[in-house]
Tab-separated table of N, CA and C in Angstrom:
chain	number	residue	atom	x	y	z
Q	377	UNK	N	6.932	-15.127	-1.318
Q	377	UNK	CA	6.240	-13.828	-1.628
Q	377	UNK	C	5.831	-13.473	-0.072
Q	378	UNK	N	6.032	-12.345	0.192
Q	378	UNK	CA	5.467	-11.636	1.480
Q	378	UNK	C	4.306	-10.526	1.140
Q	379	UNK	N	3.623	-10.358	2.292
Q	379	UNK	CA	2.435	-9.486	2.176
Q	379	UNK	C	2.623	-8.320	3.219
Q	380	UNK	N	2.417	-7.124	2.786
Q	380	UNK	CA	2.606	-6.031	3.582
Q	380	UNK	C	1.465	-5.128	3.558
Q	381	UNK	N	1.262	-4.349	4.683
Q	381	UNK	CA	0.368	-3.296	4.899
Q	381	UNK	C	1.239	-2.153	5.024
Q	382	UNK	N	0.868	-1.122	3.986
Q	382	UNK	CA	1.454	0.085	3.854
Q	382	UNK	C	0.342	1.239	4.313
Q	383	UNK	N	0.723	2.089	5.419
Q	383	UNK	CA	-0.222	2.983	5.958
Q	383	UNK	C	-0.073	4.323	5.250
Q	384	UNK	N	-1.263	4.783	4.656
Q	384	UNK	CA	-1.524	6.035	4.038
Q	384	UNK	C	-2.371	6.957	4.911
Q	385	UNK	N	-1.911	8.044	5.273
Q	385	UNK	CA	-2.827	9.033	5.836
Q	385	UNK	C	-3.245	10.278	4.942
Q	386	UNK	N	-4.294	10.034	4.384
Q	386	UNK	CA	-4.785	11.181	3.445
Q	386	UNK	C	-4.479	12.652	3.909
Q	387	UNK	N	-4.551	12.798	5.116
Q	387	UNK	CA	-4.260	14.208	5.799
Q	387	UNK	C	-2.907	14.724	5.850
Q	388	UNK	N	-1.893	13.699	5.563
Q	388	UNK	CA	-0.512	13.972	5.603
Q	388	UNK	C	0.061	13.475	4.413
Q	389	UNK	N	-0.090	12.336	3.751
Q	389	UNK	CA	0.642	11.686	2.553
Q	389	UNK	C	0.034	12.317	1.362
Q	390	UNK	N	1.043	12.683	0.599
Q	390	UNK	CA	0.552	13.206	-0.787
Q	390	UNK	C	1.413	12.317	-2.047
Q	391	UNK	N	0.768	12.418	-3.111
Q	391	UNK	CA	1.349	11.610	-4.497
Q	391	UNK	C	1.024	12.618	-5.390
Q	392	UNK	N	1.873	13.152	-6.063
Q	392	UNK	CA	1.864	14.111	-7.334
Q	392	UNK	C	1.075	15.407	-6.722
Q	393	UNK	N	1.325	15.821	-5.368
Q	393	UNK	CA	0.896	16.976	-4.786
Q	393	UNK	C	-0.598	16.964	-4.659
Q	394	UNK	N	-1.215	15.794	-4.465
Q	394	UNK	CA	-2.528	15.676	-4.141
Q	394	UNK	C	-2.761	14.591	-3.011
Q	395	UNK	N	-3.765	14.785	-2.006
Q	395	UNK	CA	-3.856	13.755	-1.044
Q	395	UNK	C	-3.842	12.445	-1.572
Q	396	UNK	N	-3.049	11.436	-0.749
Q	396	UNK	CA	-3.268	10.181	-1.173
Q	396	UNK	C	-4.349	9.430	-0.329
Q	397	UNK	N	-5.538	9.603	-1.012
Q	397	UNK	CA	-6.812	9.039	-0.462
Q	397	UNK	C	-7.176	7.755	-1.372
Q	398	UNK	N	-8.353	6.996	-1.080
Q	398	UNK	CA	-8.817	6.019	-1.731
Q	398	UNK	C	-8.993	6.347	-3.196
Q	399	UNK	N	-9.585	7.463	-3.355
Q	399	UNK	CA	-9.994	7.759	-4.775
Q	399	UNK	C	-8.742	8.141	-5.586
Q	400	UNK	N	-7.634	8.832	-5.125
Q	400	UNK	CA	-6.568	8.953	-5.867
Q	400	UNK	C	-5.886	7.540	-6.271
Q	401	UNK	N	-5.754	6.634	-5.169
Q	401	UNK	CA	-5.007	5.342	-5.578
Q	401	UNK	C	-5.897	4.642	-6.649
Q	402	UNK	N	-7.385	4.669	-6.421
Q	402	UNK	CA	-8.091	3.929	-7.442
Q	402	UNK	C	-7.841	4.664	-8.666
Q	403	UNK	N	-7.835	5.739	-8.905
Q	403	UNK	CA	-7.581	6.616	-10.204
Q	403	UNK	C	-6.191	6.019	-10.770
Q	404	UNK	N	-5.310	6.038	-10.061
Q	404	UNK	CA	-4.046	5.586	-10.455
Q	404	UNK	C	-3.924	4.079	-10.881
Q	405	UNK	N	-4.715	3.379	-10.183
Q	405	UNK	CA	-4.708	1.885	-10.574
Q	405	UNK	C	-5.231	1.741	-11.674
Q	406	UNK	N	-6.342	2.570	-12.280
Q	406	UNK	CA	-7.023	2.380	-13.379
Q	406	UNK	C	-6.403	3.172	-14.568
Q	407	UNK	N	-5.627	4.227	-14.343
Q	407	UNK	CA	-4.996	5.059	-15.494
Q	407	UNK	C	-3.642	4.963	-15.652
Q	408	UNK	N	-2.934	4.887	-14.405
Q	408	UNK	CA	-1.483	4.821	-14.394
Q	408	UNK	C	-0.935	3.987	-13.232
Q	409	UNK	N	-0.933	2.674	-13.221
Q	409	UNK	CA	-0.863	1.934	-12.267
Q	409	UNK	C	0.622	1.743	-11.677
Q	410	UNK	N	1.584	2.266	-12.430
Q	410	UNK	CA	2.853	2.132	-11.934
Q	410	UNK	C	3.270	3.529	-11.001
Q	411	UNK	N	3.838	3.217	-9.856
Q	411	UNK	CA	3.981	4.282	-8.963
Q	411	UNK	C	5.038	3.940	-8.095
Q	412	UNK	N	5.556	5.050	-7.311
Q	412	UNK	CA	6.684	4.735	-6.440
Q	412	UNK	C	6.335	5.459	-5.075
Q	413	UNK	N	6.505	4.629	-4.007
Q	413	UNK	CA	6.024	4.958	-2.538
Q	413	UNK	C	7.439	5.065	-1.752
Q	414	UNK	N	7.464	6.109	-0.835
Q	414	UNK	CA	8.473	6.252	0.227
Q	414	UNK	C	8.369	5.216	1.201
Q	415	UNK	N	9.559	4.655	1.689
Q	415	UNK	CA	9.764	3.883	2.773
Q	415	UNK	C	10.825	4.456	3.805
Q	416	UNK	N	10.702	4.156	5.133
Q	416	UNK	CA	11.660	4.770	5.918
Q	416	UNK	C	12.840	3.716	6.039
Q	417	UNK	N	12.428	2.516	5.860
Q	417	UNK	CA	13.421	1.396	5.667
Q	417	UNK	C	13.171	0.308	4.555
Q	418	UNK	N	14.051	-0.618	4.276
Q	418	UNK	CA	13.737	-1.535	3.308
Q	418	UNK	C	12.741	-2.448	3.589
Q	419	UNK	N	12.717	-2.987	4.753
Q	419	UNK	CA	11.680	-3.886	5.289
Q	419	UNK	C	11.663	-5.227	4.678
Q	420	UNK	N	12.783	-5.615	3.959
Q	420	UNK	CA	12.919	-6.874	3.331
Q	420	UNK	C	11.964	-7.006	2.185
Q	421	UNK	N	11.541	-6.139	1.674
Q	421	UNK	CA	10.644	-6.307	0.623
Q	421	UNK	C	11.571	-6.733	-0.679
Q	422	UNK	N	10.705	-7.506	-1.613
Q	422	UNK	CA	11.432	-7.807	-2.941
Q	422	UNK	C	10.440	-7.875	-3.809
Q	423	UNK	N	10.784	-8.058	-5.105
Q	423	UNK	CA	10.005	-8.279	-6.285
Q	423	UNK	C	8.851	-9.312	-5.985
Q	424	UNK	N	7.648	-8.994	-6.476
Q	424	UNK	CA	6.494	-9.839	-6.601
Q	424	UNK	C	5.874	-9.822	-5.004
Q	425	UNK	N	6.319	-9.369	-4.182
Q	425	UNK	CA	5.682	-9.150	-2.827
Q	425	UNK	C	4.534	-8.266	-2.965
Q	426	UNK	N	3.460	-8.495	-2.103
Q	426	UNK	CA	2.247	-7.610	-2.297
Q	426	UNK	C	2.062	-6.647	-1.244
Q	427	UNK	N	1.562	-5.468	-1.741
Q	427	UNK	CA	1.391	-4.257	-0.790
Q	427	UNK	C	-0.106	-3.973	-0.661
Q	428	UNK	N	-0.511	-4.081	0.568
Q	428	UNK	CA	-2.083	-3.807	0.832
Q	428	UNK	C	-2.042	-2.319	1.261
Q	429	UNK	N	-2.756	-1.399	0.739
Q	429	UNK	CA	-2.745	-0.056	1.148
Q	429	UNK	C	-3.979	0.259	2.059
Q	430	UNK	N	-3.417	0.484	3.405
Q	430	UNK	CA	-4.376	0.828	4.540
Q	430	UNK	C	-4.494	2.497	4.646
Q	431	UNK	N	-5.778	2.895	4.423
Q	431	UNK	CA	-5.978	4.229	4.518
Q	431	UNK	C	-6.614	4.579	5.967
Q	432	UNK	N	-5.913	5.648	6.579
Q	432	UNK	CA	-6.414	6.074	7.913
Q	432	UNK	C	-7.616	6.747	8.105
Q	433	UNK	N	-8.101	7.207	7.147
Q	433	UNK	CA	-9.401	8.131	7.197
Q	433	UNK	C	-9.833	8.116	5.871
Q	434	UNK	N	-11.179	8.419	5.595
Q	434	UNK	CA	-12.104	8.841	6.749
Q	434	UNK	C	-12.613	7.537	7.671
Q	435	UNK	N	-12.444	6.326	6.774
Q	435	UNK	CA	-12.643	4.935	7.585
Q	435	UNK	C	-11.429	4.161	7.408
Q	436	UNK	N	-10.819	3.770	8.489
Q	436	UNK	CA	-9.493	2.940	8.528
Q	436	UNK	C	-9.995	1.707	7.952
Q	437	UNK	N	-9.149	1.648	6.755
Q	437	UNK	CA	-9.374	0.272	6.074
Q	437	UNK	C	-8.332	0.029	5.009
Q	438	UNK	N	-8.290	-1.258	4.389
Q	438	UNK	CA	-7.445	-1.525	3.366
Q	438	UNK	C	-8.218	-1.469	2.142
Q	439	UNK	N	-7.822	-0.631	1.127
Q	439	UNK	CA	-8.929	-0.284	-0.211
Q	439	UNK	C	-7.983	-0.293	-1.239
Q	440	UNK	N	-6.801	-0.848	-1.403
Q	440	UNK	CA	-6.068	-0.913	-2.455
Q	440	UNK	C	-5.066	-1.887	-2.335
Q	441	UNK	N	-4.471	-2.460	-3.527
Q	441	UNK	CA	-3.388	-3.365	-3.474
Q	441	UNK	C	-2.466	-3.378	-4.612
Q	442	UNK	N	-1.456	-3.578	-4.400
Q	442	UNK	CA	-0.205	-3.651	-5.749
Q	442	UNK	C	0.905	-4.522	-5.476
Q	443	UNK	N	1.634	-4.978	-6.485
Q	443	UNK	CA	2.642	-5.904	-6.447
Q	443	UNK	C	3.840	-4.903	-6.481
Q	444	UNK	N	4.961	-5.459	-5.674
Q	444	UNK	CA	6.333	-4.755	-5.539
Q	444	UNK	C	7.069	-4.993	-7.049
Q	445	UNK	N	7.411	-4.178	-7.879
Q	445	UNK	CA	8.249	-4.509	-9.101
Q	445	UNK	C	9.663	-4.614	-9.031
Q	446	UNK	N	10.276	-4.026	-7.891
Q	446	UNK	CA	11.687	-4.342	-7.594
Q	446	UNK	C	11.836	-3.958	-6.215
Q	447	UNK	N	13.101	-4.578	-5.629
Q	447	UNK	CA	13.429	-4.198	-4.225
Q	447	UNK	C	13.558	-2.768	-3.907
Q	448	UNK	N	13.168	-2.355	-2.871
Q	448	UNK	CA	13.439	-0.782	-2.398
Q	448	UNK	C	14.958	-0.548	-2.831
Q	449	UNK	N	15.127	0.968	-3.171
Q	449	UNK	CA	16.341	1.318	-3.407
Q	449	UNK	C	16.584	2.805	-2.831
Q	450	UNK	N	17.694	3.196	-2.538
Q	450	UNK	CA	17.980	4.514	-2.099
Q	450	UNK	C	17.774	5.522	-3.185
Q	451	UNK	N	17.180	6.472	-2.971
Q	451	UNK	CA	16.952	7.617	-3.985
Q	451	UNK	C	18.193	8.595	-3.802
Q	452	UNK	N	19.348	8.624	-4.708
Q	452	UNK	CA	20.424	9.518	-4.594
Q	452	UNK	C	20.110	11.044	-4.848
Q	453	UNK	N	18.959	11.214	-5.449
Q	453	UNK	CA	18.535	12.683	-5.814
Q	453	UNK	C	17.800	13.461	-4.640
Q	454	UNK	N	17.285	12.458	-3.594
Q	454	UNK	CA	16.510	13.138	-2.468
Q	454	UNK	C	17.032	12.510	-1.123
Q	455	UNK	N	17.791	13.307	-0.614
Q	455	UNK	CA	18.426	12.945	0.523
Q	455	UNK	C	17.419	12.992	1.893
Q	456	UNK	N	16.098	13.471	1.601
Q	456	UNK	CA	15.210	13.470	2.747
Q	456	UNK	C	14.314	12.208	2.718
Q	457	UNK	N	14.439	11.319	1.632
Q	457	UNK	CA	13.697	9.963	1.376
Q	457	UNK	C	14.698	8.944	1.593
Q	458	UNK	N	14.375	8.154	2.544
Q	458	UNK	CA	15.407	7.141	2.852
Q	458	UNK	C	15.259	6.018	1.801
Q	459	UNK	N	14.135	5.477	1.357
Q	459	UNK	CA	14.035	4.436	0.251
Q	459	UNK	C	12.804	4.723	-0.541
Q	460	UNK	N	12.758	4.311	-1.794
Q	460	UNK	CA	11.659	4.299	-2.649
Q	460	UNK	C	11.350	2.649	-3.021
Q	461	UNK	N	9.975	2.430	-3.269
Q	461	UNK	CA	9.741	1.067	-3.685
Q	461	UNK	C	8.812	1.189	-4.903
Q	462	UNK	N	8.976	0.506	-6.077
Q	462	UNK	CA	8.151	0.644	-7.358
Q	462	UNK	C	7.040	-0.413	-6.997
Q	463	UNK	N	5.764	0.048	-7.341
Q	463	UNK	CA	4.667	-0.687	-7.110
Q	463	UNK	C	3.799	-0.638	-8.270
Q	464	UNK	N	3.271	-1.806	-8.774
Q	464	UNK	CA	2.327	-1.955	-9.807
Q	464	UNK	C	1.043	-2.042	-9.245
Q	465	UNK	N	0.105	-1.155	-9.103
Q	465	UNK	CA	-1.123	-1.194	-8.702
Q	465	UNK	C	-1.997	-2.080	-9.376
Q	466	UNK	N	-2.849	-3.065	-8.633
Q	466	UNK	CA	-3.750	-4.057	-9.471
Q	466	UNK	C	-5.099	-3.361	-9.602
Q	467	UNK	N	-5.482	-3.207	-10.858
Q	467	UNK	CA	-6.749	-2.341	-11.083
Q	467	UNK	C	-7.883	-3.060	-10.572
Q	468	UNK	N	-8.182	-4.250	-11.123
Q	468	UNK	CA	-9.334	-4.964	-10.628
Q	468	UNK	C	-9.501	-5.303	-9.121
Q	469	UNK	N	-8.357	-5.776	-8.542
Q	469	UNK	CA	-8.271	-6.044	-7.159
Q	469	UNK	C	-8.465	-4.696	-6.385
Q	470	UNK	N	-7.876	-3.710	-6.814
Q	470	UNK	CA	-8.109	-2.333	-6.036
Q	470	UNK	C	-9.515	-1.888	-6.122
Q	471	UNK	N	-10.038	-2.207	-7.442
Q	471	UNK	CA	-11.565	-1.708	-7.470
Q	471	UNK	C	-12.305	-2.628	-6.641
Q	472	UNK	N	-11.999	-3.819	-6.566
Q	472	UNK	CA	-12.917	-4.659	-5.404
Q	472	UNK	C	-12.656	-4.058	-4.175
Q	473	UNK	N	-11.621	-3.797	-3.719
Q	473	UNK	CA	-11.237	-3.378	-2.312
Q	473	UNK	C	-11.901	-2.156	-2.114
Q	474	UNK	N	-11.836	-1.174	-3.099
Q	474	UNK	CA	-12.556	0.092	-2.924
Q	474	UNK	C	-14.019	-0.134	-2.550
Q	475	UNK	N	-14.541	-1.063	-3.295
Q	475	UNK	CA	-15.944	-1.286	-3.199
Q	475	UNK	C	-16.274	-1.886	-1.650
Q	476	UNK	N	-15.342	-2.795	-1.234
Q	476	UNK	CA	-15.588	-3.468	-0.180
Q	476	UNK	C	-14.388	-3.656	0.659
Q	477	UNK	N	-13.937	-2.438	1.414
Q	477	UNK	CA	-12.682	-2.586	1.919
Q	477	UNK	C	-12.662	-3.419	3.154
Q	478	UNK	N	-11.575	-3.668	3.788
Q	478	UNK	CA	-11.252	-4.517	4.824
Q	478	UNK	C	-10.890	-3.622	6.204
Q	479	UNK	N	-11.826	-3.709	7.025
Q	479	UNK	CA	-11.627	-2.632	8.143
Q	479	UNK	C	-10.457	-2.980	9.162
Q	480	UNK	N	-10.201	-2.119	9.993
Q	480	UNK	CA	-9.093	-2.356	11.010
Q	480	UNK	C	-9.447	-3.584	11.919
Q	481	UNK	N	-10.688	-3.528	12.229
Q	481	UNK	CA	-11.117	-4.732	13.224
Q	481	UNK	C	-10.925	-6.110	12.656
Q	482	UNK	N	-11.207	-6.081	11.364
Q	482	UNK	CA	-11.265	-7.306	10.597
Q	482	UNK	C	-9.728	-7.713	10.367
Q	483	UNK	N	-8.931	-6.831	10.339
Q	483	UNK	CA	-7.585	-7.057	9.967
Q	483	UNK	C	-6.729	-7.479	11.639
Q	484	UNK	N	-7.226	-7.050	12.462
Q	484	UNK	CA	-6.712	-7.389	13.726
Q	484	UNK	C	-5.477	-6.499	14.005
Q	485	UNK	N	-5.427	-5.255	13.516
Q	485	UNK	CA	-4.273	-4.479	13.820
Q	485	UNK	C	-4.266	-3.956	14.933
Q	486	UNK	N	-3.166	-4.049	15.765
Q	486	UNK	CA	-2.951	-3.318	16.782
Q	486	UNK	C	-2.324	-1.909	16.533
Q	487	UNK	N	-1.105	-1.655	17.173
Q	487	UNK	CA	-0.627	-0.435	16.966
Q	487	UNK	C	-0.155	-0.362	15.372
Q	488	UNK	N	-0.486	0.801	14.659
Q	488	UNK	CA	-0.376	1.056	13.357
Q	488	UNK	C	0.995	1.734	13.068
Q	489	UNK	N	1.991	1.130	12.402
Q	489	UNK	CA	3.131	1.579	11.840
Q	489	UNK	C	3.010	1.950	10.338
Q	490	UNK	N	4.098	2.545	9.981
Q	490	UNK	CA	4.064	2.828	8.327
Q	490	UNK	C	3.998	1.675	7.512
Q	491	UNK	N	4.711	0.726	7.899
Q	491	UNK	CA	4.800	-0.455	6.874
Q	491	UNK	C	5.056	-1.737	7.840
Q	492	UNK	N	4.138	-2.765	7.734
Q	492	UNK	CA	4.208	-3.912	8.528
Q	492	UNK	C	3.776	-5.173	7.818
Q	493	UNK	N	4.150	-6.410	8.262
Q	493	UNK	CA	3.781	-7.533	7.621
Q	493	UNK	C	2.160	-7.813	7.733
Q	494	UNK	N	1.568	-8.399	6.813
Q	494	UNK	CA	0.097	-8.860	7.022
Q	494	UNK	C	-0.006	-9.903	8.074
Q	495	UNK	N	-0.866	-9.841	9.048
Q	495	UNK	CA	-0.942	-10.996	10.087
Q	495	UNK	C	-1.488	-12.188	9.433
Q	496	UNK	N	-1.151	-13.402	9.621
Q	496	UNK	CA	-1.506	-14.553	8.701
Q	496	UNK	C	-3.061	-14.590	8.692
Q	497	UNK	N	-3.685	-14.438	9.728
Q	497	UNK	CA	-5.039	-14.505	9.936
Q	497	UNK	C	-5.781	-13.696	8.990
Q	498	UNK	N	-5.102	-12.518	8.619
Q	498	UNK	CA	-5.972	-11.535	7.837
Q	498	UNK	C	-5.710	-11.733	6.376
Q	499	UNK	N	-4.684	-12.473	6.017
Q	499	UNK	CA	-4.448	-12.662	4.515
Q	499	UNK	C	-5.604	-13.285	3.765
Q	500	UNK	N	-6.153	-14.451	4.107
Q	500	UNK	CA	-7.238	-14.922	3.587
Q	500	UNK	C	-8.471	-13.868	3.271
Q	501	UNK	N	-8.817	-13.114	4.152
Q	501	UNK	CA	-9.886	-12.109	4.125
Q	501	UNK	C	-9.379	-11.098	2.841
Q	502	UNK	N	-8.114	-10.598	2.996
Q	502	UNK	CA	-7.794	-9.787	2.147
Q	502	UNK	C	-7.783	-10.286	0.683
Q	503	UNK	N	-7.252	-11.449	0.410
Q	503	UNK	CA	-7.287	-12.091	-0.774
Q	503	UNK	C	-8.755	-12.211	-1.218
Q	504	UNK	N	-9.629	-12.762	-0.456
Q	504	UNK	CA	-11.096	-12.849	-0.981
Q	504	UNK	C	-11.784	-11.517	-1.336
Q	505	UNK	N	-11.363	-10.537	-0.605
Q	505	UNK	CA	-12.147	-9.185	-0.998
Q	505	UNK	C	-11.587	-8.601	-2.277
Q	506	UNK	N	-10.326	-8.912	-2.446
Q	506	UNK	CA	-9.644	-8.291	-3.511
Q	506	UNK	C	-9.813	-9.223	-4.884
Q	507	UNK	N	-10.456	-10.357	-4.525
Q	507	UNK	CA	-10.773	-11.234	-5.638
Q	507	UNK	C	-9.513	-11.940	-6.265
Q	508	UNK	N	-8.531	-12.204	-5.397
Q	508	UNK	CA	-7.234	-12.721	-5.750
Q	508	UNK	C	-7.147	-14.117	-5.225
């Protein structure tokens, strides 16, 4: 199992035509936890990997988590999207992270890219805050 950081910018990223902010993802986790997210490349993700959602604003922090349902795939119906990945958002863990997010400094993130692996020293903190 691998752990990934997925960057969401609420000013730029949308889901169901709404800004992809912490409140939107928390609501999805509680009401409809199965979602698809866009990827620019496969990133070697596979089923049962975890995705930690890092929101760039208003406060840069990880505030949601989900598990990959299946390996990323090419969307043949949308040539503008490189890959899609199905994620099952974890309601209780997301609620815990929403209440007590893990900030950028705590994660030790350098340059922020769209998707990157979680640094080994940050994983215990993420798991603790998520109650996993």
